[in-house]
């Protein structure tokens, strides 16, 4: 099998070269980053072929390659390495492909930016970190990569750091995810103290065998889940994701839709055996996912910024993935992750194309762009339909598998009902976004007037992603999987050894029900925002309170702000008083003033006359004489 | 190099050098005029020279390092006196005195 | 005979030195210094190193003393008399000098000195010249460099600056 470490190593090389030399390279060196990214993407295929062959031979448990990193004999041995199994493979494919597409797209979107080389350097570093995150065979390397992707995310959200809101959004994203990351770190440390290893497979084996005490296992599971929630923007740590849209749009597509935010999903999927051992944990994961989904769909209804609506749809999708994980449907979650990467990247890049064309991102000022953007508009609609989950777009198949998973799983049926309710609302706000942006009346003639379709570097990625958003869902069918060289469809591919082969099945009741709900939602949304969108204005006027609640995102940010002001800052003020009075005045200044006072006392011993000093020297010599003779008698 | 009869023991030269050195130290410590302090320093240097030459001729006649040392001491003393004169002149011009106990800006 | 000469020379050296440190008049002190340095030249003669004695006479008795007298003259030593040191400083100086002397003498008496056959080695001019210019050539050249630098430095330091007056 190809050595998988090469995959992250290539973008790291790109990062270093661009960081040091991009100023002097032609085109700021973007072609280096893109070439290395393409090589990295190409190298996924040999790995995929090997995995496919291994699965064909039966009993595939993943391939681990590691080397010694730290060894204190008889005390501790830590190995670092890569682990490749089906989940990893899905992530590798999706990360490298989306990164490549986004990098090509950015050559158009970011052209002429004054920090163009820096952009490509950081994106390369991000891809490298993300790849090493998914390849890590141990929690330590995973944690390093986890922090690195967080760092890159912060740097890229704050890419326009001379803009106040961008600087604050990057700070918010970093601090909010950090809350979760601390949990993750503590969880990893707890697991290490209990198992004396960082190796993920060993830890899972021990957890399943019951070799870790129940309390510690529960504690570490909750803490690691907190880390996953922070990264994947699950309630209550979801507040950073909408603000993260301050970054350049390609970054939103790559990091805040397709790859980094699903790191939490990946982590939970990777450690799912551990979570399932802990009682109540699947229910907790599902509850968090449902809460996030619910908040997201309602907020999505009322947002005015085109990217924010898509950001809330990302929250919505991430919530669904967590729900799927909670119900144990890893295959469904991974399928959703894969298809979501395509259609959400499509939506974001479509947003970017609209913003690029109009230099406007308030939906209130857009409208009637369908004819103006002949490629962007249809592709955006494809993405929106996939997000809404209309058959046969890719989102439908993944979402349907989640519903089947919930139906078959042993969770309370409330989860299924809430998820079903969220479907038409998702459809409504996606319809709203499309209607307000591309149809409806022209609200701002100037914006409408100078709109133009983007250049090929931006429209070809859209077309490619559009195609993927349509067809990627078909991998659930066994025939498609076999045609791609695997032994079964997507679900059987993910669930290989642990629970036996699983095949794609259609629950006709759920399928018809969900399609009916989505169609209803889409129709309702189209009607409400058709033309001058009169029905929607009546709806908003009908309940202004509810509208304000949705528009202000349930006031969660304000609650956090209040808590920070009243609790954190109040504590801080108390500590500050202690710092001023005790540490600074008594400790630091006190020491200085004591020395100063002693010096003030001592300075009058100095006459400044050289003979006095010379006398002191000679007397010293005499004393040394006396002492020396005194000893030698 | 020839041997010369000598009836004075080495100690006498050493004691003479010690006395001269101590008088020089007393002078350095007690005189006020900077020029006189430099003179006292010259006394101390001569004491050291006597010491070295005496040891050289009494104990290590083939090497006579002490004599070479004495020559260098005289050389450096000449340089030192020249420099000292310049410094004293400069101090005198700046402060109107050559008395070192009146130059006490070193103190607080 | 030799012992008597030594006693005489030693008396000149010590009296001269005492004169340097105690004479009220600065010019007298300078003259005492000449006497003392001449006495040291006598000591060198006793030690059978005539070359050193000559150098001593030339450089110390001539150049150095003249320089010092110049210094006295240029610093306007009024009435050429110096005030007595502060009593405390003089007492301290006495104690320090006396203590040092006591220490030296104790050391001399405590040490067992080599008893030789009553002869010393006379080192003639040729030997010293050869040594200086062969074995000690590098230090010799460095010393001459130091001298040059010191004299140039002395000129620079003593040079009259704008606005200064003697």
mmCIF file with all atom_site columns, N, CA and C in Angstrom, chain B residues 55-96:
data_model
loop_
_atom_site.group_PDB
_atom_site.id
_atom_site.type_symbol
_atom_site.label_atom_id
_atom_site.label_alt_id
_atom_site.label_comp_id
_atom_site.label_asym_id
_atom_site.label_entity_id
_atom_site.label_seq_id
_atom_site.pdbx_PDB_ins_code
_atom_site.Cartn_x
_atom_site.Cartn_y
_atom_site.Cartn_z
_atom_site.occupancy
_atom_site.B_iso_or_equiv
_atom_site.pdbx_formal_charge
_atom_site.auth_seq_id
_atom_site.auth_comp_id
_atom_site.auth_asym_id
_atom_site.auth_atom_id
_atom_site.pdbx_PDB_model_num
ATOM 1   N N  . UNK B 1 55 ? 65.213 38.654 42.409 1.00 0.00 ? 55 UNK B N  1
ATOM 2   C CA . UNK B 1 55 ? 64.915 37.222 42.234 1.00 0.00 ? 55 UNK B CA 1
ATOM 3   C C  . UNK B 1 55 ? 65.599 36.668 41.004 1.00 0.00 ? 55 UNK B C  1
ATOM 4   N N  . UNK B 1 56 ? 65.610 37.489 39.938 1.00 0.00 ? 56 UNK B N  1
ATOM 5   C CA . UNK B 1 56 ? 66.200 36.999 38.692 1.00 0.00 ? 56 UNK B CA 1
ATOM 6   C C  . UNK B 1 56 ? 67.673 36.678 38.886 1.00 0.00 ? 56 UNK B C  1
ATOM 7   N N  . UNK B 1 57 ? 68.436 37.609 39.457 1.00 0.00 ? 57 UNK B N  1
ATOM 8   C CA . UNK B 1 57 ? 69.880 37.361 39.545 1.00 0.00 ? 57 UNK B CA 1
ATOM 9   C C  . UNK B 1 57 ? 70.208 36.332 40.616 1.00 0.00 ? 57 UNK B C  1
ATOM 10  N N  . UNK B 1 58 ? 69.368 36.175 41.621 1.00 0.00 ? 58 UNK B N  1
ATOM 11  C CA . UNK B 1 58 ? 69.694 35.221 42.672 1.00 0.00 ? 58 UNK B CA 1
ATOM 12  C C  . UNK B 1 58 ? 69.258 33.804 42.354 1.00 0.00 ? 58 UNK B C  1
ATOM 13  N N  . UNK B 1 59 ? 68.103 33.664 41.740 1.00 0.00 ? 59 UNK B N  1
ATOM 14  C CA . UNK B 1 59 ? 67.569 32.308 41.641 1.00 0.00 ? 59 UNK B CA 1
ATOM 15  C C  . UNK B 1 59 ? 67.466 31.775 40.224 1.00 0.00 ? 59 UNK B C  1
ATOM 16  N N  . UNK B 1 60 ? 67.317 32.650 39.213 1.00 0.00 ? 60 UNK B N  1
ATOM 17  C CA . UNK B 1 60 ? 67.146 32.100 37.859 1.00 0.00 ? 60 UNK B CA 1
ATOM 18  C C  . UNK B 1 60 ? 68.050 32.843 36.891 1.00 0.00 ? 60 UNK B C  1
ATOM 19  N N  . UNK B 1 61 ? 69.366 32.761 37.066 1.00 0.00 ? 61 UNK B N  1
ATOM 20  C CA . UNK B 1 61 ? 70.262 33.615 36.298 1.00 0.00 ? 61 UNK B CA 1
ATOM 21  C C  . UNK B 1 61 ? 70.275 33.318 34.811 1.00 0.00 ? 61 UNK B C  1
ATOM 22  N N  . UNK B 1 62 ? 69.981 32.102 34.423 1.00 0.00 ? 62 UNK B N  1
ATOM 23  C CA . UNK B 1 62 ? 70.087 31.816 32.997 1.00 0.00 ? 62 UNK B CA 1
ATOM 24  C C  . UNK B 1 62 ? 68.908 32.359 32.216 1.00 0.00 ? 62 UNK B C  1
ATOM 25  N N  . UNK B 1 63 ? 67.777 32.503 32.905 1.00 0.00 ? 63 UNK B N  1
ATOM 26  C CA . UNK B 1 63 ? 66.602 32.988 32.169 1.00 0.00 ? 63 UNK B CA 1
ATOM 27  C C  . UNK B 1 63 ? 66.463 34.504 32.225 1.00 0.00 ? 63 UNK B C  1
ATOM 28  N N  . UNK B 1 64 ? 66.867 35.082 33.349 1.00 0.00 ? 64 UNK B N  1
ATOM 29  C CA . UNK B 1 64 ? 66.714 36.517 33.664 1.00 0.00 ? 64 UNK B CA 1
ATOM 30  C C  . UNK B 1 64 ? 65.419 37.142 33.140 1.00 0.00 ? 64 UNK B C  1
ATOM 31  N N  . UNK B 1 65 ? 64.330 36.411 33.323 1.00 0.00 ? 65 UNK B N  1
ATOM 32  C CA . UNK B 1 65 ? 63.024 36.963 32.960 1.00 0.00 ? 65 UNK B CA 1
ATOM 33  C C  . UNK B 1 65 ? 62.740 38.226 33.748 1.00 0.00 ? 65 UNK B C  1
ATOM 34  N N  . UNK B 1 66 ? 63.156 38.226 35.013 1.00 0.00 ? 66 UNK B N  1
ATOM 35  C CA . UNK B 1 66 ? 62.877 39.379 35.873 1.00 0.00 ? 66 UNK B CA 1
ATOM 36  C C  . UNK B 1 66 ? 63.457 40.655 35.312 1.00 0.00 ? 66 UNK B C  1
ATOM 37  N N  . UNK B 1 67 ? 64.657 40.548 34.715 1.00 0.00 ? 67 UNK B N  1
ATOM 38  C CA . UNK B 1 67 ? 65.281 41.754 34.177 1.00 0.00 ? 67 UNK B CA 1
ATOM 39  C C  . UNK B 1 67 ? 64.496 42.276 32.984 1.00 0.00 ? 67 UNK B C  1
ATOM 40  N N  . UNK B 1 68 ? 64.086 41.338 32.139 1.00 0.00 ? 68 UNK B N  1
ATOM 41  C CA . UNK B 1 68 ? 63.257 41.749 30.996 1.00 0.00 ? 68 UNK B CA 1
ATOM 42  C C  . UNK B 1 68 ? 61.995 42.435 31.497 1.00 0.00 ? 68 UNK B C  1
ATOM 43  N N  . UNK B 1 69 ? 61.430 41.837 32.539 1.00 0.00 ? 69 UNK B N  1
ATOM 44  C CA . UNK B 1 69 ? 60.222 42.423 33.132 1.00 0.00 ? 69 UNK B CA 1
ATOM 45  C C  . UNK B 1 69 ? 60.487 43.839 33.584 1.00 0.00 ? 69 UNK B C  1
ATOM 46  N N  . UNK B 1 70 ? 61.614 44.043 34.243 1.00 0.00 ? 70 UNK B N  1
ATOM 47  C CA . UNK B 1 70 ? 61.952 45.380 34.745 1.00 0.00 ? 70 UNK B CA 1
ATOM 48  C C  . UNK B 1 70 ? 62.023 46.360 33.583 1.00 0.00 ? 70 UNK B C  1
ATOM 49  N N  . UNK B 1 71 ? 62.629 45.906 32.473 1.00 0.00 ? 71 UNK B N  1
ATOM 50  C CA . UNK B 1 71 ? 62.714 46.806 31.312 1.00 0.00 ? 71 UNK B CA 1
ATOM 51  C C  . UNK B 1 71 ? 61.322 47.196 30.823 1.00 0.00 ? 71 UNK B C  1
ATOM 52  N N  . UNK B 1 72 ? 60.454 46.173 30.765 1.00 0.00 ? 72 UNK B N  1
ATOM 53  C CA . UNK B 1 72 ? 59.094 46.493 30.304 1.00 0.00 ? 72 UNK B CA 1
ATOM 54  C C  . UNK B 1 72 ? 58.384 47.387 31.301 1.00 0.00 ? 72 UNK B C  1
ATOM 55  N N  . UNK B 1 73 ? 58.630 47.169 32.593 1.00 0.00 ? 73 UNK B N  1
ATOM 56  C CA . UNK B 1 73 ? 57.970 48.022 33.589 1.00 0.00 ? 73 UNK B CA 1
ATOM 57  C C  . UNK B 1 73 ? 58.384 49.476 33.384 1.00 0.00 ? 73 UNK B C  1
ATOM 58  N N  . UNK B 1 74 ? 59.663 49.675 33.132 1.00 0.00 ? 74 UNK B N  1
ATOM 59  C CA . UNK B 1 74 ? 60.132 51.039 32.918 1.00 0.00 ? 74 UNK B CA 1
ATOM 60  C C  . UNK B 1 74 ? 59.469 51.639 31.677 1.00 0.00 ? 74 UNK B C  1
ATOM 61  N N  . UNK B 1 75 ? 59.381 50.825 30.624 1.00 0.00 ? 75 UNK B N  1
ATOM 62  C CA . UNK B 1 75 ? 58.730 51.292 29.395 1.00 0.00 ? 75 UNK B CA 1
ATOM 63  C C  . UNK B 1 75 ? 57.306 51.734 29.661 1.00 0.00 ? 75 UNK B C  1
ATOM 64  N N  . UNK B 1 76 ? 56.552 50.797 30.304 1.00 0.00 ? 76 UNK B N  1
ATOM 65  C CA . UNK B 1 76 ? 55.148 51.095 30.548 1.00 0.00 ? 76 UNK B CA 1
ATOM 66  C C  . UNK B 1 76 ? 55.008 52.275 31.485 1.00 0.00 ? 76 UNK B C  1
ATOM 67  N N  . UNK B 1 77 ? 55.919 52.408 32.451 1.00 0.00 ? 77 UNK B N  1
ATOM 68  C CA . UNK B 1 77 ? 55.848 53.526 33.384 1.00 0.00 ? 77 UNK B CA 1
ATOM 69  C C  . UNK B 1 77 ? 55.983 54.832 32.626 1.00 0.00 ? 77 UNK B C  1
ATOM 70  N N  . UNK B 1 78 ? 56.862 54.860 31.647 1.00 0.00 ? 78 UNK B N  1
ATOM 71  C CA . UNK B 1 78 ? 57.009 56.089 30.873 1.00 0.00 ? 78 UNK B CA 1
ATOM 72  C C  . UNK B 1 78 ? 55.702 56.434 30.179 1.00 0.00 ? 78 UNK B C  1
ATOM 73  N N  . UNK B 1 79 ? 55.096 55.438 29.531 1.00 0.00 ? 79 UNK B N  1
ATOM 74  C CA . UNK B 1 79 ? 53.818 55.661 28.877 1.00 0.00 ? 79 UNK B CA 1
ATOM 75  C C  . UNK B 1 79 ? 52.764 56.119 29.870 1.00 0.00 ? 79 UNK B C  1
ATOM 76  N N  . UNK B 1 80 ? 52.768 55.458 31.025 1.00 0.00 ? 80 UNK B N  1
ATOM 77  C CA . UNK B 1 80 ? 51.749 55.745 32.041 1.00 0.00 ? 80 UNK B CA 1
ATOM 78  C C  . UNK B 1 80 ? 51.881 57.182 32.539 1.00 0.00 ? 80 UNK B C  1
ATOM 79  N N  . UNK B 1 81 ? 53.117 57.621 32.763 1.00 0.00 ? 81 UNK B N  1
ATOM 80  C CA . UNK B 1 81 ? 53.298 58.982 33.251 1.00 0.00 ? 81 UNK B CA 1
ATOM 81  C C  . UNK B 1 81 ? 52.807 59.980 32.205 1.00 0.00 ? 81 UNK B C  1
ATOM 82  N N  . UNK B 1 82 ? 53.110 59.696 30.953 1.00 0.00 ? 82 UNK B N  1
ATOM 83  C CA . UNK B 1 82 ? 52.637 60.596 29.915 1.00 0.00 ? 82 UNK B CA 1
ATOM 84  C C  . UNK B 1 82 ? 51.124 60.693 29.903 1.00 0.00 ? 82 UNK B C  1
ATOM 85  N N  . UNK B 1 83 ? 50.457 59.539 29.935 1.00 0.00 ? 83 UNK B N  1
ATOM 86  C CA . UNK B 1 83 ? 49.000 59.528 29.941 1.00 0.00 ? 83 UNK B CA 1
ATOM 87  C C  . UNK B 1 83 ? 48.435 60.190 31.168 1.00 0.00 ? 83 UNK B C  1
ATOM 88  N N  . UNK B 1 84 ? 49.072 59.898 32.335 1.00 0.00 ? 84 UNK B N  1
ATOM 89  C CA . UNK B 1 84 ? 48.576 60.464 33.589 1.00 0.00 ? 84 UNK B CA 1
ATOM 90  C C  . UNK B 1 84 ? 48.647 61.977 33.519 1.00 0.00 ? 84 UNK B C  1
ATOM 91  N N  . UNK B 1 85 ? 49.742 62.470 32.972 1.00 0.00 ? 85 UNK B N  1
ATOM 92  C CA . UNK B 1 85 ? 49.871 63.913 32.835 1.00 0.00 ? 85 UNK B CA 1
ATOM 93  C C  . UNK B 1 85 ? 48.726 64.481 32.004 1.00 0.00 ? 85 UNK B C  1
ATOM 94  N N  . UNK B 1 86 ? 48.423 63.821 30.883 1.00 0.00 ? 86 UNK B N  1
ATOM 95  C CA . UNK B 1 86 ? 47.347 64.299 30.019 1.00 0.00 ? 86 UNK B CA 1
ATOM 96  C C  . UNK B 1 86 ? 46.018 64.289 30.758 1.00 0.00 ? 86 UNK B C  1
ATOM 97  N N  . UNK B 1 87 ? 45.745 63.199 31.472 1.00 0.00 ? 87 UNK B N  1
ATOM 98  C CA . UNK B 1 87 ? 44.462 63.085 32.180 1.00 0.00 ? 87 UNK B CA 1
ATOM 99  C C  . UNK B 1 87 ? 44.368 64.171 33.253 1.00 0.00 ? 87 UNK B C  1
ATOM 100 N N  . UNK B 1 88 ? 45.465 64.336 33.968 1.00 0.00 ? 88 UNK B N  1
ATOM 101 C CA . UNK B 1 88 ? 45.433 65.342 35.044 1.00 0.00 ? 88 UNK B CA 1
ATOM 102 C C  . UNK B 1 88 ? 45.191 66.728 34.448 1.00 0.00 ? 88 UNK B C  1
ATOM 103 N N  . UNK B 1 89 ? 45.837 66.994 33.331 1.00 0.00 ? 89 UNK B N  1
ATOM 104 C CA . UNK B 1 89 ? 45.634 68.291 32.700 1.00 0.00 ? 89 UNK B CA 1
ATOM 105 C C  . UNK B 1 89 ? 44.181 68.487 32.312 1.00 0.00 ? 89 UNK B C  1
ATOM 106 N N  . UNK B 1 90 ? 43.610 67.459 31.731 1.00 0.00 ? 90 UNK B N  1
ATOM 107 C CA . UNK B 1 90 ? 42.212 67.558 31.286 1.00 0.00 ? 90 UNK B CA 1
ATOM 108 C C  . UNK B 1 90 ? 41.285 67.772 32.494 1.00 0.00 ? 90 UNK B C  1
ATOM 109 N N  . UNK B 1 91 ? 41.533 67.015 33.556 1.00 0.00 ? 91 UNK B N  1
ATOM 110 C CA . UNK B 1 91 ? 40.713 67.174 34.755 1.00 0.00 ? 91 UNK B CA 1
ATOM 111 C C  . UNK B 1 91 ? 40.881 68.586 35.309 1.00 0.00 ? 91 UNK B C  1
ATOM 112 N N  . UNK B 1 92 ? 42.120 69.037 35.303 1.00 0.00 ? 92 UNK B N  1
ATOM 113 C CA . UNK B 1 92 ? 42.371 70.368 35.846 1.00 0.00 ? 92 UNK B CA 1
ATOM 114 C C  . UNK B 1 92 ? 41.628 71.431 35.044 1.00 0.00 ? 92 UNK B C  1
ATOM 115 N N  . UNK B 1 93 ? 41.635 71.263 33.717 1.00 0.00 ? 93 UNK B N  1
ATOM 116 C CA . UNK B 1 93 ? 40.945 72.260 32.894 1.00 0.00 ? 93 UNK B CA 1
ATOM 117 C C  . UNK B 1 93 ? 39.448 72.222 33.144 1.00 0.00 ? 93 UNK B C  1
ATOM 118 N N  . UNK B 1 94 ? 38.902 71.041 33.310 1.00 0.00 ? 94 UNK B N  1
ATOM 119 C CA . UNK B 1 94 ? 37.458 70.925 33.476 1.00 0.00 ? 94 UNK B CA 1
ATOM 120 C C  . UNK B 1 94 ? 37.005 71.369 34.855 1.00 0.00 ? 94 UNK B C  1
ATOM 121 N N  . UNK B 1 95 ? 37.794 71.062 35.887 1.00 0.00 ? 95 UNK B N  1
ATOM 122 C CA . UNK B 1 95 ? 37.289 71.257 37.245 1.00 0.00 ? 95 UNK B CA 1
ATOM 123 C C  . UNK B 1 95 ? 38.093 72.271 38.022 1.00 0.00 ? 95 UNK B C  1
ATOM 124 N N  . UNK B 1 96 ? 39.163 72.786 37.468 1.00 0.00 ? 96 UNK B N  1
ATOM 125 C CA . UNK B 1 96 ? 39.926 73.832 38.129 1.00 0.00 ? 96 UNK B CA 1
ATOM 126 C C  . UNK B 1 96 ? 40.740 73.349 39.297 1.00 0.00 ? 96 UNK B C  1
#
